[in-house]
Amino acid sequence: MYRVKVYVTLKPSLLDAQGKVVKGAAVNLGYDEVENVRIGKFIELSINENTKDVNTAVEELCSKLLANTVIENYKYEIEKE
Amino acid sequence: MKFGVVIFPGSNCDQDSFFCIKDVIKEQVDYIWHQDTDVKGYDCIILPGGFSYGDYLRTGAVARFSPVMQSIIDYAKDGGHLIGICNGFQILCEAHLLPGVLTANDKLKFICKYVNLKVENDTSDWTNLYKKGDVLNIPVAHHSGNFFAETDVIKELEDNNQILFKYCDAFGNVTEEANINGSVNNIAGIINKAGNVAGMMPHPERAVEDLLCSTDGINVFKSLVERMN
């Protein structure tokens, strides 16, 4: 079984409204040193070993489904169990 | 003319669209189930508003891979007329039938109210019965209507006259204050380069009779009927 960890993040050029609000809360909590918060998604996939090419499969899943590349970047780690 | 209104799990403006075409525009209309793959015989397909698949992952991202969408993508590429309203617009962007993407409103609020829209293009199949500069009063109801595309894409939309509507004030001024959701250049509705595919966040099908406080949305559908006849 392959365990795949996918991280989807908003492109740096885009305003992250949620992150901005959470940053304000962090400062309210007393952590003035927090300068920026960006919120993204973490997705775990389990892919069985019947797959011919796990790298191609994950790349296609990320670019076509899990991330919208107009506004998001993605990266992933594939581990074999 | 024969219209088709697609029903996805979570669509909630399908009946409004159906009513608008059948009882107001008085043209033929059928529902199209999201599992159907045959979309032949339609002159216009409407992707209605709602929360298809619960807006899971991203708005429109899951609906884009439903069986009916594969046929609709082919239908649109063959020149078939297709309009996405609200969630339908989000699906069309996810399906790459329209450029850009609709992200969360900049204030992260669900906005449900009548807004003013300035008509930017009065020659398209969808807007030829309006006049450029007309100010329309049409409701919106969305959480993710913040239209974004890269600068070069926006320039192309502007240069090719692909922008149908922009959010404006009551006098038709396209201002930052009138930009309800943070959309680039106040964009509320666009068409593809060929002009057969339209997407808009406001709901024209909810502004089609006096009882609904506005009839300003009728001409989106009548323009197409006029053009097709």
PDB file of C-alpha atoms in Angstrom:
ATOM      1  CA  MET A   1       0.000   0.000   0.000  1.00  0.00           C
ATOM      2  CA  TYR A   2       1.173   3.496  -0.790  1.00  0.00           C
ATOM      3  CA  ARG A   3       0.401   6.213   1.742  1.00  0.00           C
ATOM      4  CA  VAL A   4       0.312   9.581   0.045  1.00  0.00           C
ATOM      5  CA  LYS A   5       0.300  12.906   1.856  1.00  0.00           C
ATOM      6  CA  VAL A   6      -0.898  15.810  -0.266  1.00  0.00           C
ATOM      7  CA  TYR A   7      -0.521  19.443   0.790  1.00  0.00           C
ATOM      8  CA  VAL A   8      -2.632  22.010  -1.058  1.00  0.00           C
ATOM      9  CA  THR A   9      -1.804  25.647  -0.410  1.00  0.00           C
ATOM     10  CA  LEU A  10      -3.093  28.935  -1.722  1.00  0.00           C
ATOM     11  CA  LYS A  11      -0.648  30.624  -4.098  1.00  0.00           C
ATOM     12  CA  PRO A  12       1.403  33.291  -2.318  1.00  0.00           C
ATOM     13  CA  SER A  13      -0.002  36.070  -4.531  1.00  0.00           C
ATOM     14  CA  LEU A  14      -3.538  35.455  -3.238  1.00  0.00           C
ATOM     15  CA  LEU A  15      -5.002  36.957  -0.102  1.00  0.00           C
ATOM     16  CA  ASP A  16      -5.896  34.254   2.409  1.00  0.00           C
ATOM     17  CA  ALA A  17      -8.870  35.795   4.230  1.00  0.00           C
ATOM     18  CA  GLN A  18      -9.096  32.905   6.709  1.00  0.00           C
ATOM     19  CA  GLY A  19      -5.380  33.064   7.445  1.00  0.00           C
ATOM     20  CA  LYS A  20      -5.631  36.805   8.074  1.00  0.00           C
ATOM     21  CA  VAL A  21      -8.419  36.304  10.626  1.00  0.00           C
ATOM     22  CA  VAL A  22      -6.529  33.492  12.365  1.00  0.00           C
ATOM     23  CA  LYS A  23      -3.396  35.637  12.483  1.00  0.00           C
ATOM     24  CA  GLY A  24      -5.444  38.305  14.302  1.00  0.00           C
ATOM     25  CA  ALA A  25      -6.595  35.686  16.813  1.00  0.00           C
ATOM     26  CA  ALA A  26      -3.007  34.521  17.369  1.00  0.00           C
ATOM     27  CA  VAL A  27      -2.011  38.105  18.158  1.00  0.00           C
ATOM     28  CA  ASN A  28      -5.007  38.414  20.498  1.00  0.00           C
ATOM     29  CA  LEU A  29      -3.756  35.290  22.254  1.00  0.00           C
ATOM     30  CA  GLY A  30      -0.600  37.201  23.060  1.00  0.00           C
ATOM     31  CA  TYR A  31       1.643  35.976  20.252  1.00  0.00           C
ATOM     32  CA  ASP A  32       2.550  39.309  18.676  1.00  0.00           C
ATOM     33  CA  GLU A  33       5.463  37.592  16.974  1.00  0.00           C
ATOM     34  CA  VAL A  34       3.128  35.740  14.560  1.00  0.00           C
ATOM     35  CA  GLU A  35       3.574  37.651  11.339  1.00  0.00           C
ATOM     36  CA  ASN A  36       1.565  35.630   8.869  1.00  0.00           C
ATOM     37  CA  VAL A  37      -0.825  32.674   8.751  1.00  0.00           C
ATOM     38  CA  ARG A  38      -1.706  30.781   5.575  1.00  0.00           C
ATOM     39  CA  ILE A  39      -4.321  28.030   5.666  1.00  0.00           C
ATOM     40  CA  GLY A  40      -4.274  25.104   3.266  1.00  0.00           C
ATOM     41  CA  LYS A  41      -5.492  21.531   3.018  1.00  0.00           C
ATOM     42  CA  PHE A  42      -3.895  18.264   3.985  1.00  0.00           C
ATOM     43  CA  ILE A  43      -5.185  15.180   2.151  1.00  0.00           C
ATOM     44  CA  GLU A  44      -4.177  11.563   2.772  1.00  0.00           C
ATOM     45  CA  LEU A  45      -4.574   8.956   0.056  1.00  0.00           C
ATOM     46  CA  SER A  46      -4.164   5.204   0.334  1.00  0.00           C
ATOM     47  CA  ILE A  47      -3.399   3.683  -3.042  1.00  0.00           C
ATOM     48  CA  ASN A  48      -3.006  -0.043  -3.503  1.00  0.00           C
ATOM     49  CA  GLU A  49      -0.024  -1.527  -5.266  1.00  0.00           C
ATOM     50  CA  ASN A  50      -2.001  -2.557  -8.335  1.00  0.00           C
ATOM     51  CA  THR A  51      -1.355   0.917  -9.651  1.00  0.00           C
ATOM     52  CA  LYS A  52       1.024   0.892 -12.591  1.00  0.00           C
ATOM     53  CA  ASP A  53       2.658   4.176 -11.868  1.00  0.00           C
ATOM     54  CA  VAL A  54       1.925   5.745  -8.512  1.00  0.00           C
ATOM     55  CA  ASN A  55       3.765   8.975  -9.324  1.00  0.00           C
ATOM     56  CA  THR A  56       1.738   9.626 -12.461  1.00  0.00           C
ATOM     57  CA  ALA A  57      -1.489   8.726 -10.667  1.00  0.00           C
ATOM     58  CA  VAL A  58      -0.812  11.109  -7.774  1.00  0.00           C
ATOM     59  CA  GLU A  59       0.360  13.897 -10.070  1.00  0.00           C
ATOM     60  CA  GLU A  60      -2.824  13.610 -12.143  1.00  0.00           C
ATOM     61  CA  LEU A  61      -5.064  13.406  -9.068  1.00  0.00           C
ATOM     62  CA  CYS A  62      -3.469  16.557  -7.693  1.00  0.00           C
ATOM     63  CA  SER A  63      -3.542  18.614 -10.874  1.00  0.00           C
ATOM     64  CA  LYS A  64      -7.016  17.564 -12.025  1.00  0.00           C
ATOM     65  CA  LEU A  65      -8.947  17.080  -8.813  1.00  0.00           C
ATOM     66  CA  LEU A  66      -7.341  17.849  -5.480  1.00  0.00           C
ATOM     67  CA  ALA A  67      -6.011  21.309  -6.355  1.00  0.00           C
ATOM     68  CA  ASN A  68      -7.209  24.073  -8.643  1.00  0.00           C
ATOM     69  CA  THR A  69      -3.948  25.232 -10.138  1.00  0.00           C
ATOM     70  CA  VAL A  70      -5.350  28.665 -10.982  1.00  0.00           C
ATOM     71  CA  ILE A  71      -5.147  29.556  -7.294  1.00  0.00           C
ATOM     72  CA  GLU A  72      -3.460  26.660  -5.519  1.00  0.00           C
ATOM     73  CA  ASN A  73      -0.083  24.942  -5.358  1.00  0.00           C
ATOM     74  CA  TYR A  74       0.355  21.359  -4.279  1.00  0.00           C
ATOM     75  CA  LYS A  75       3.101  19.031  -3.162  1.00  0.00           C
ATOM     76  CA  TYR A  76       3.036  15.433  -2.042  1.00  0.00           C
ATOM     77  CA  GLU A  77       5.002  12.696  -0.353  1.00  0.00           C
ATOM     78  CA  ILE A  78       4.609   9.047  -1.312  1.00  0.00           C
ATOM     79  CA  GLU A  79       5.534   6.371   1.177  1.00  0.00           C
ATOM     80  CA  LYS A  80       5.398   2.632   0.599  1.00  0.00           C
ATOM     81  CA  GLU A  81       4.210   0.598   3.572  1.00  0.00           C
TER      82      GLU A  81
ATOM     83  CA  MET B   1     -36.258  26.047 -28.358  1.00  0.00           C
ATOM     84  CA  LYS B   2     -35.553  23.229 -25.975  1.00  0.00           C
ATOM     85  CA  PHE B   3     -33.802  23.920 -22.680  1.00  0.00           C
ATOM     86  CA  GLY B   4     -32.366  21.384 -20.253  1.00  0.00           C
ATOM     87  CA  VAL B   5     -31.807  22.018 -16.551  1.00  0.00           C
ATOM     88  CA  VAL B   6     -29.229  19.752 -14.921  1.00  0.00           C
ATOM     89  CA  ILE B   7     -29.905  18.409 -11.427  1.00  0.00           C
ATOM     90  CA  PHE B   8     -26.831  17.558  -9.369  1.00  0.00           C
ATOM     91  CA  PRO B   9     -27.098  16.232  -5.815  1.00  0.00           C
ATOM     92  CA  GLY B  10     -27.384  19.506  -3.897  1.00  0.00           C
ATOM     93  CA  SER B  11     -28.716  21.698  -6.713  1.00  0.00           C
ATOM     94  CA  ASN B  12     -31.395  23.994  -5.309  1.00  0.00           C
ATOM     95  CA  CYS B  13     -32.208  26.441  -8.100  1.00  0.00           C
ATOM     96  CA  ASP B  14     -33.183  23.775 -10.629  1.00  0.00           C
ATOM     97  CA  GLN B  15     -36.907  24.389 -10.074  1.00  0.00           C
ATOM     98  CA  ASP B  16     -36.476  28.173 -10.306  1.00  0.00           C
ATOM     99  CA  SER B  17     -34.716  27.739 -13.651  1.00  0.00           C
ATOM    100  CA  PHE B  18     -37.337  25.260 -14.875  1.00  0.00           C
ATOM    101  CA  PHE B  19     -40.153  27.631 -13.848  1.00  0.00           C
ATOM    102  CA  CYS B  20     -38.435  30.562 -15.532  1.00  0.00           C
ATOM    103  CA  ILE B  21     -38.141  28.770 -18.879  1.00  0.00           C
ATOM    104  CA  LYS B  22     -41.535  27.014 -18.822  1.00  0.00           C
ATOM    105  CA  ASP B  23     -43.814  29.680 -17.347  1.00  0.00           C
ATOM    106  CA  VAL B  24     -42.074  32.973 -18.074  1.00  0.00           C
ATOM    107  CA  ILE B  25     -40.043  32.448 -21.247  1.00  0.00           C
ATOM    108  CA  LYS B  26     -42.574  29.842 -22.416  1.00  0.00           C
ATOM    109  CA  GLU B  27     -40.141  27.513 -24.121  1.00  0.00           C
ATOM    110  CA  GLN B  28     -39.745  23.741 -23.811  1.00  0.00           C
ATOM    111  CA  VAL B  29     -37.715  22.533 -20.871  1.00  0.00           C
ATOM    112  CA  ASP B  30     -36.645  19.179 -19.372  1.00  0.00           C
ATOM    113  CA  TYR B  31     -34.642  18.191 -16.348  1.00  0.00           C
ATOM    114  CA  ILE B  32     -31.351  16.369 -16.981  1.00  0.00           C
ATOM    115  CA  TRP B  33     -30.193  14.009 -14.220  1.00  0.00           C
ATOM    116  CA  HIS B  34     -26.504  14.179 -13.278  1.00  0.00           C
ATOM    117  CA  GLN B  35     -26.053  10.488 -14.117  1.00  0.00           C
ATOM    118  CA  ASP B  36     -27.429  10.933 -17.656  1.00  0.00           C
ATOM    119  CA  THR B  37     -24.941  11.021 -20.468  1.00  0.00           C
ATOM    120  CA  ASP B  38     -27.219  11.837 -23.390  1.00  0.00           C
ATOM    121  CA  VAL B  39     -27.610  15.584 -23.856  1.00  0.00           C
ATOM    122  CA  LYS B  40     -28.554  15.524 -27.525  1.00  0.00           C
ATOM    123  CA  GLY B  41     -31.502  17.586 -28.715  1.00  0.00           C
ATOM    124  CA  TYR B  42     -31.050  20.552 -26.387  1.00  0.00           C
ATOM    125  CA  ASP B  43     -30.590  24.093 -27.660  1.00  0.00           C
ATOM    126  CA  CYS B  44     -29.469  25.366 -24.280  1.00  0.00           C
ATOM    127  CA  ILE B  45     -28.368  23.655 -21.078  1.00  0.00           C
ATOM    128  CA  ILE B  46     -28.591  25.405 -17.714  1.00  0.00           C
ATOM    129  CA  LEU B  47     -26.339  24.433 -14.791  1.00  0.00           C
ATOM    130  CA  PRO B  48     -28.369  25.785 -11.896  1.00  0.00           C
ATOM    131  CA  GLY B  49     -27.372  27.233  -8.545  1.00  0.00           C
ATOM    132  CA  GLY B  50     -27.044  25.278  -5.345  1.00  0.00           C
ATOM    133  CA  PHE B  51     -24.391  23.377  -3.454  1.00  0.00           C
ATOM    134  CA  SER B  52     -23.595  20.418  -5.664  1.00  0.00           C
ATOM    135  CA  TYR B  53     -21.943  17.642  -3.660  1.00  0.00           C
ATOM    136  CA  GLY B  54     -22.051  19.857  -0.578  1.00  0.00           C
ATOM    137  CA  ASP B  55     -19.313  22.099  -2.003  1.00  0.00           C
ATOM    138  CA  TYR B  56     -16.860  19.400  -0.844  1.00  0.00           C
ATOM    139  CA  LEU B  57     -13.202  19.958  -1.743  1.00  0.00           C
ATOM    140  CA  ARG B  58     -13.962  23.180  -3.683  1.00  0.00           C
ATOM    141  CA  THR B  59     -17.222  24.568  -5.087  1.00  0.00           C
ATOM    142  CA  GLY B  60     -18.021  22.763  -8.323  1.00  0.00           C
ATOM    143  CA  ALA B  61     -14.930  20.535  -8.134  1.00  0.00           C
ATOM    144  CA  VAL B  62     -16.804  17.260  -7.669  1.00  0.00           C
ATOM    145  CA  ALA B  63     -19.746  18.028  -9.990  1.00  0.00           C
ATOM    146  CA  ARG B  64     -17.231  18.668 -12.741  1.00  0.00           C
ATOM    147  CA  PHE B  65     -16.475  14.918 -12.813  1.00  0.00           C
ATOM    148  CA  SER B  66     -20.104  13.705 -12.784  1.00  0.00           C
ATOM    149  CA  PRO B  67     -21.166  11.611 -15.815  1.00  0.00           C
ATOM    150  CA  VAL B  68     -23.367  14.325 -17.328  1.00  0.00           C
ATOM    151  CA  MET B  69     -20.519  16.831 -17.322  1.00  0.00           C
ATOM    152  CA  GLN B  70     -18.394  14.734 -19.651  1.00  0.00           C
ATOM    153  CA  SER B  71     -21.202  14.904 -22.244  1.00  0.00           C
ATOM    154  CA  ILE B  72     -21.795  18.590 -21.539  1.00  0.00           C
ATOM    155  CA  ILE B  73     -18.114  19.384 -22.092  1.00  0.00           C
ATOM    156  CA  ASP B  74     -18.357  17.755 -25.550  1.00  0.00           C
ATOM    157  CA  TYR B  75     -21.681  19.527 -26.179  1.00  0.00           C
ATOM    158  CA  ALA B  76     -20.108  22.912 -25.358  1.00  0.00           C
ATOM    159  CA  LYS B  77     -17.025  22.205 -27.444  1.00  0.00           C
ATOM    160  CA  ASP B  78     -19.362  21.521 -30.381  1.00  0.00           C
ATOM    161  CA  GLY B  79     -20.845  24.994 -29.910  1.00  0.00           C
ATOM    162  CA  GLY B  80     -23.889  24.106 -27.780  1.00  0.00           C
ATOM    163  CA  HIS B  81     -25.275  26.906 -25.635  1.00  0.00           C
ATOM    164  CA  LEU B  82     -24.613  26.489 -21.953  1.00  0.00           C
ATOM    165  CA  ILE B  83     -25.125  28.820 -18.998  1.00  0.00           C
ATOM    166  CA  GLY B  84     -23.961  28.272 -15.436  1.00  0.00           C
ATOM    167  CA  ILE B  85     -25.643  30.304 -12.740  1.00  0.00           C
ATOM    168  CA  CYS B  86     -23.967  30.630  -9.333  1.00  0.00           C
ATOM    169  CA  ASN B  87     -22.873  27.049  -8.526  1.00  0.00           C
ATOM    170  CA  GLY B  88     -23.202  26.399 -12.266  1.00  0.00           C
ATOM    171  CA  PHE B  89     -20.634  29.136 -12.931  1.00  0.00           C
ATOM    172  CA  GLN B  90     -18.314  27.552 -10.364  1.00  0.00           C
ATOM    173  CA  ILE B  91     -18.689  24.171 -12.110  1.00  0.00           C
ATOM    174  CA  LEU B  92     -17.931  25.707 -15.533  1.00  0.00           C
ATOM    175  CA  CYS B  93     -14.707  27.230 -14.205  1.00  0.00           C
ATOM    176  CA  GLU B  94     -13.679  23.939 -12.620  1.00  0.00           C
ATOM    177  CA  ALA B  95     -14.426  22.197 -15.927  1.00  0.00           C
ATOM    178  CA  HIS B  96     -12.227  24.759 -17.740  1.00  0.00           C
ATOM    179  CA  LEU B  97     -15.126  25.731 -20.002  1.00  0.00           C
ATOM    180  CA  LEU B  98     -14.685  29.237 -18.615  1.00  0.00           C
ATOM    181  CA  PRO B  99     -11.425  30.787 -17.433  1.00  0.00           C
ATOM    182  CA  GLY B 100     -10.661  31.688 -13.824  1.00  0.00           C
ATOM    183  CA  VAL B 101     -12.021  30.398 -10.568  1.00  0.00           C
ATOM    184  CA  LEU B 102     -14.539  31.441  -7.914  1.00  0.00           C
ATOM    185  CA  THR B 103     -13.077  31.555  -4.436  1.00  0.00           C
ATOM    186  CA  ALA B 104     -14.524  32.479  -1.040  1.00  0.00           C
ATOM    187  CA  ASN B 105     -15.948  36.001  -0.763  1.00  0.00           C
ATOM    188  CA  ASP B 106     -13.264  38.333   0.539  1.00  0.00           C
ATOM    189  CA  LYS B 107     -15.184  38.990   3.777  1.00  0.00           C
ATOM    190  CA  LEU B 108     -15.921  35.250   4.137  1.00  0.00           C
ATOM    191  CA  LYS B 109     -19.646  35.949   4.422  1.00  0.00           C
ATOM    192  CA  PHE B 110     -22.551  34.336   2.640  1.00  0.00           C
ATOM    193  CA  ILE B 111     -24.147  37.187   0.697  1.00  0.00           C
ATOM    194  CA  CYS B 112     -27.862  36.958  -0.085  1.00  0.00           C
ATOM    195  CA  LYS B 113     -29.347  40.183  -1.451  1.00  0.00           C
ATOM    196  CA  TYR B 114     -30.299  42.122  -4.559  1.00  0.00           C
ATOM    197  CA  VAL B 115     -27.284  43.728  -6.205  1.00  0.00           C
ATOM    198  CA  ASN B 116     -26.776  46.182  -9.045  1.00  0.00           C
ATOM    199  CA  LEU B 117     -25.140  44.902 -12.198  1.00  0.00           C
ATOM    200  CA  LYS B 118     -23.821  46.954 -15.059  1.00  0.00           C
ATOM    201  CA  VAL B 119     -24.244  45.499 -18.523  1.00  0.00           C
ATOM    202  CA  GLU B 120     -20.800  45.493 -20.158  1.00  0.00           C
ATOM    203  CA  ASN B 121     -21.587  43.558 -23.332  1.00  0.00           C
ATOM    204  CA  ASP B 122     -24.847  44.040 -25.226  1.00  0.00           C
ATOM    205  CA  THR B 123     -24.040  41.970 -28.286  1.00  0.00           C
ATOM    206  CA  SER B 124     -23.604  38.468 -26.838  1.00  0.00           C
ATOM    207  CA  ASP B 125     -26.105  35.659 -27.299  1.00  0.00           C
ATOM    208  CA  TRP B 126     -27.032  36.174 -23.631  1.00  0.00           C
ATOM    209  CA  THR B 127     -27.290  39.959 -23.401  1.00  0.00           C
ATOM    210  CA  ASN B 128     -28.350  41.347 -26.791  1.00  0.00           C
ATOM    211  CA  LEU B 129     -31.699  42.622 -25.470  1.00  0.00           C
ATOM    212  CA  TYR B 130     -29.944  44.827 -22.895  1.00  0.00           C
ATOM    213  CA  LYS B 131     -28.086  48.025 -23.648  1.00  0.00           C
ATOM    214  CA  LYS B 132     -24.490  48.588 -22.631  1.00  0.00           C
ATOM    215  CA  GLY B 133     -24.517  50.572 -19.387  1.00  0.00           C
ATOM    216  CA  ASP B 134     -27.956  49.342 -18.260  1.00  0.00           C
ATOM    217  CA  VAL B 135     -28.108  48.829 -14.501  1.00  0.00           C
ATOM    218  CA  LEU B 136     -29.903  45.628 -13.520  1.00  0.00           C
ATOM    219  CA  ASN B 137     -31.237  44.628 -10.130  1.00  0.00           C
ATOM    220  CA  ILE B 138     -30.696  40.886  -9.700  1.00  0.00           C
ATOM    221  CA  PRO B 139     -30.218  38.813  -6.524  1.00  0.00           C
ATOM    222  CA  VAL B 140     -27.064  36.965  -5.480  1.00  0.00           C
ATOM    223  CA  ALA B 141     -26.814  34.144  -2.933  1.00  0.00           C
ATOM    224  CA  HIS B 142     -23.309  32.793  -2.550  1.00  0.00           C
ATOM    225  CA  HIS B 143     -20.318  32.256  -0.307  1.00  0.00           C
ATOM    226  CA  SER B 144     -17.807  31.714  -3.095  1.00  0.00           C
ATOM    227  CA  GLY B 145     -18.388  34.326  -5.770  1.00  0.00           C
ATOM    228  CA  ASN B 146     -15.018  36.001  -5.681  1.00  0.00           C
ATOM    229  CA  PHE B 147     -13.876  35.745  -9.302  1.00  0.00           C
ATOM    230  CA  PHE B 148     -10.142  35.424  -9.756  1.00  0.00           C
ATOM    231  CA  ALA B 149      -7.923  34.965 -12.784  1.00  0.00           C
ATOM    232  CA  GLU B 150      -4.348  35.977 -13.549  1.00  0.00           C
ATOM    233  CA  THR B 151      -3.792  39.472 -14.962  1.00  0.00           C
ATOM    234  CA  ASP B 152      -3.198  38.272 -18.536  1.00  0.00           C
ATOM    235  CA  VAL B 153      -6.455  36.276 -18.469  1.00  0.00           C
ATOM    236  CA  ILE B 154      -8.396  39.297 -17.190  1.00  0.00           C
ATOM    237  CA  LYS B 155      -6.867  41.435 -19.936  1.00  0.00           C
ATOM    238  CA  GLU B 156      -7.946  38.892 -22.532  1.00  0.00           C
ATOM    239  CA  LEU B 157     -11.492  38.860 -21.105  1.00  0.00           C
ATOM    240  CA  GLU B 158     -11.625  42.665 -21.235  1.00  0.00           C
ATOM    241  CA  ASP B 159     -10.029  42.895 -24.711  1.00  0.00           C
ATOM    242  CA  ASN B 160     -12.347  40.263 -26.222  1.00  0.00           C
ATOM    243  CA  ASN B 161     -15.479  41.789 -24.686  1.00  0.00           C
ATOM    244  CA  GLN B 162     -16.076  38.577 -22.733  1.00  0.00           C
ATOM    245  CA  ILE B 163     -17.317  40.308 -19.594  1.00  0.00           C
ATOM    246  CA  LEU B 164     -21.116  40.411 -19.483  1.00  0.00           C
ATOM    247  CA  PHE B 165     -21.781  42.044 -16.108  1.00  0.00           C
ATOM    248  CA  LYS B 166     -19.929  43.911 -13.376  1.00  0.00           C
ATOM    249  CA  TYR B 167     -21.064  44.752  -9.849  1.00  0.00           C
ATOM    250  CA  CYS B 168     -21.868  48.460  -9.678  1.00  0.00           C
ATOM    251  CA  ASP B 169     -23.699  51.044  -7.574  1.00  0.00           C
ATOM    252  CA  ALA B 170     -27.273  52.192  -8.265  1.00  0.00           C
ATOM    253  CA  PHE B 171     -25.986  54.708 -10.813  1.00  0.00           C
ATOM    254  CA  GLY B 172     -23.896  52.227 -12.787  1.00  0.00           C
ATOM    255  CA  ASN B 173     -20.543  53.215 -11.307  1.00  0.00           C
ATOM    256  CA  VAL B 174     -18.214  50.233 -11.021  1.00  0.00           C
ATOM    257  CA  THR B 175     -16.652  51.044  -7.653  1.00  0.00           C
ATOM    258  CA  GLU B 176     -14.746  49.189  -4.978  1.00  0.00           C
ATOM    259  CA  GLU B 177     -17.656  49.722  -2.545  1.00  0.00           C
ATOM    260  CA  ALA B 178     -20.032  48.055  -5.020  1.00  0.00           C
ATOM    261  CA  ASN B 179     -17.759  45.037  -5.327  1.00  0.00           C
ATOM    262  CA  ILE B 180     -19.673  42.750  -2.979  1.00  0.00           C
ATOM    263  CA  ASN B 181     -17.282  39.802  -2.908  1.00  0.00           C
ATOM    264  CA  GLY B 182     -13.811  40.948  -3.969  1.00  0.00           C
ATOM    265  CA  SER B 183     -14.017  39.825  -7.611  1.00  0.00           C
ATOM    266  CA  VAL B 184     -11.231  41.070  -9.874  1.00  0.00           C
ATOM    267  CA  ASN B 185     -12.481  44.180 -11.741  1.00  0.00           C
ATOM    268  CA  ASN B 186     -15.966  43.676 -10.169  1.00  0.00           C
ATOM    269  CA  ILE B 187     -16.619  40.817 -12.601  1.00  0.00           C
ATOM    270  CA  ALA B 188     -20.029  39.160 -12.058  1.00  0.00           C
ATOM    271  CA  GLY B 189     -20.514  37.291 -15.342  1.00  0.00           C
ATOM    272  CA  ILE B 190     -18.448  36.244 -18.355  1.00  0.00           C
ATOM    273  CA  ILE B 191     -18.614  34.270 -21.591  1.00  0.00           C
ATOM    274  CA  ASN B 192     -16.051  32.039 -23.242  1.00  0.00           C
ATOM    275  CA  LYS B 193     -14.214  33.243 -26.317  1.00  0.00           C
ATOM    276  CA  ALA B 194     -16.673  31.555 -28.682  1.00  0.00           C
ATOM    277  CA  GLY B 195     -19.604  33.106 -26.819  1.00  0.00           C
ATOM    278  CA  ASN B 196     -21.669  29.922 -26.446  1.00  0.00           C
ATOM    279  CA  VAL B 197     -20.818  29.367 -22.780  1.00  0.00           C
ATOM    280  CA  ALA B 198     -21.843  31.891 -20.121  1.00  0.00           C
ATOM    281  CA  GLY B 199     -21.361  31.978 -16.371  1.00  0.00           C
ATOM    282  CA  MET B 200     -22.659  34.420 -13.798  1.00  0.00           C
ATOM    283  CA  MET B 201     -22.919  34.543 -10.011  1.00  0.00           C
ATOM    284  CA  PRO B 202     -26.188  36.555  -9.794  1.00  0.00           C
ATOM    285  CA  HIS B 203     -29.453  34.692 -10.365  1.00  0.00           C
ATOM    286  CA  PRO B 204     -31.332  36.010 -13.428  1.00  0.00           C
ATOM    287  CA  GLU B 205     -33.885  33.193 -13.062  1.00  0.00           C
ATOM    288  CA  ARG B 206     -34.915  34.692  -9.720  1.00  0.00           C
ATOM    289  CA  ALA B 207     -35.675  38.079 -11.278  1.00  0.00           C
ATOM    290  CA  VAL B 208     -38.302  37.201 -13.861  1.00  0.00           C
ATOM    291  CA  GLU B 209     -41.641  38.430 -12.487  1.00  0.00           C
ATOM    292  CA  ASP B 210     -42.966  41.334 -10.445  1.00  0.00           C
ATOM    293  CA  LEU B 211     -43.718  39.066  -7.508  1.00  0.00           C
ATOM    294  CA  LEU B 212     -39.958  38.501  -7.245  1.00  0.00           C
ATOM    295  CA  CYS B 213     -39.333  42.282  -6.993  1.00  0.00           C
ATOM    296  CA  SER B 214     -37.479  42.434 -10.313  1.00  0.00           C
ATOM    297  CA  THR B 215     -37.879  41.326 -13.902  1.00  0.00           C
ATOM    298  CA  ASP B 216     -34.370  42.396 -14.909  1.00  0.00           C
ATOM    299  CA  GLY B 217     -33.157  38.820 -15.388  1.00  0.00           C
ATOM    300  CA  ILE B 218     -35.638  37.818 -18.097  1.00  0.00           C
ATOM    301  CA  ASN B 219     -33.578  39.176 -20.958  1.00  0.00           C
ATOM    302  CA  VAL B 220     -30.669  36.824 -20.275  1.00  0.00           C
ATOM    303  CA  PHE B 221     -32.923  34.008 -21.492  1.00  0.00           C
ATOM    304  CA  LYS B 222     -34.934  36.051 -23.995  1.00  0.00           C
ATOM    305  CA  SER B 223     -31.727  37.292 -25.632  1.00  0.00           C
ATOM    306  CA  LEU B 224     -30.753  33.707 -26.393  1.00  0.00           C
ATOM    307  CA  VAL B 225     -34.224  32.804 -27.689  1.00  0.00           C
ATOM    308  CA  GLU B 226     -34.155  35.922 -29.878  1.00  0.00           C
ATOM    309  CA  ARG B 227     -30.695  35.026 -31.208  1.00  0.00           C
ATOM    310  CA  MET B 228     -31.565  31.387 -31.862  1.00  0.00           C
ATOM    311  CA  ASN B 229     -34.740  32.288 -33.739  1.00  0.00           C
TER     312      ASN B 229
END
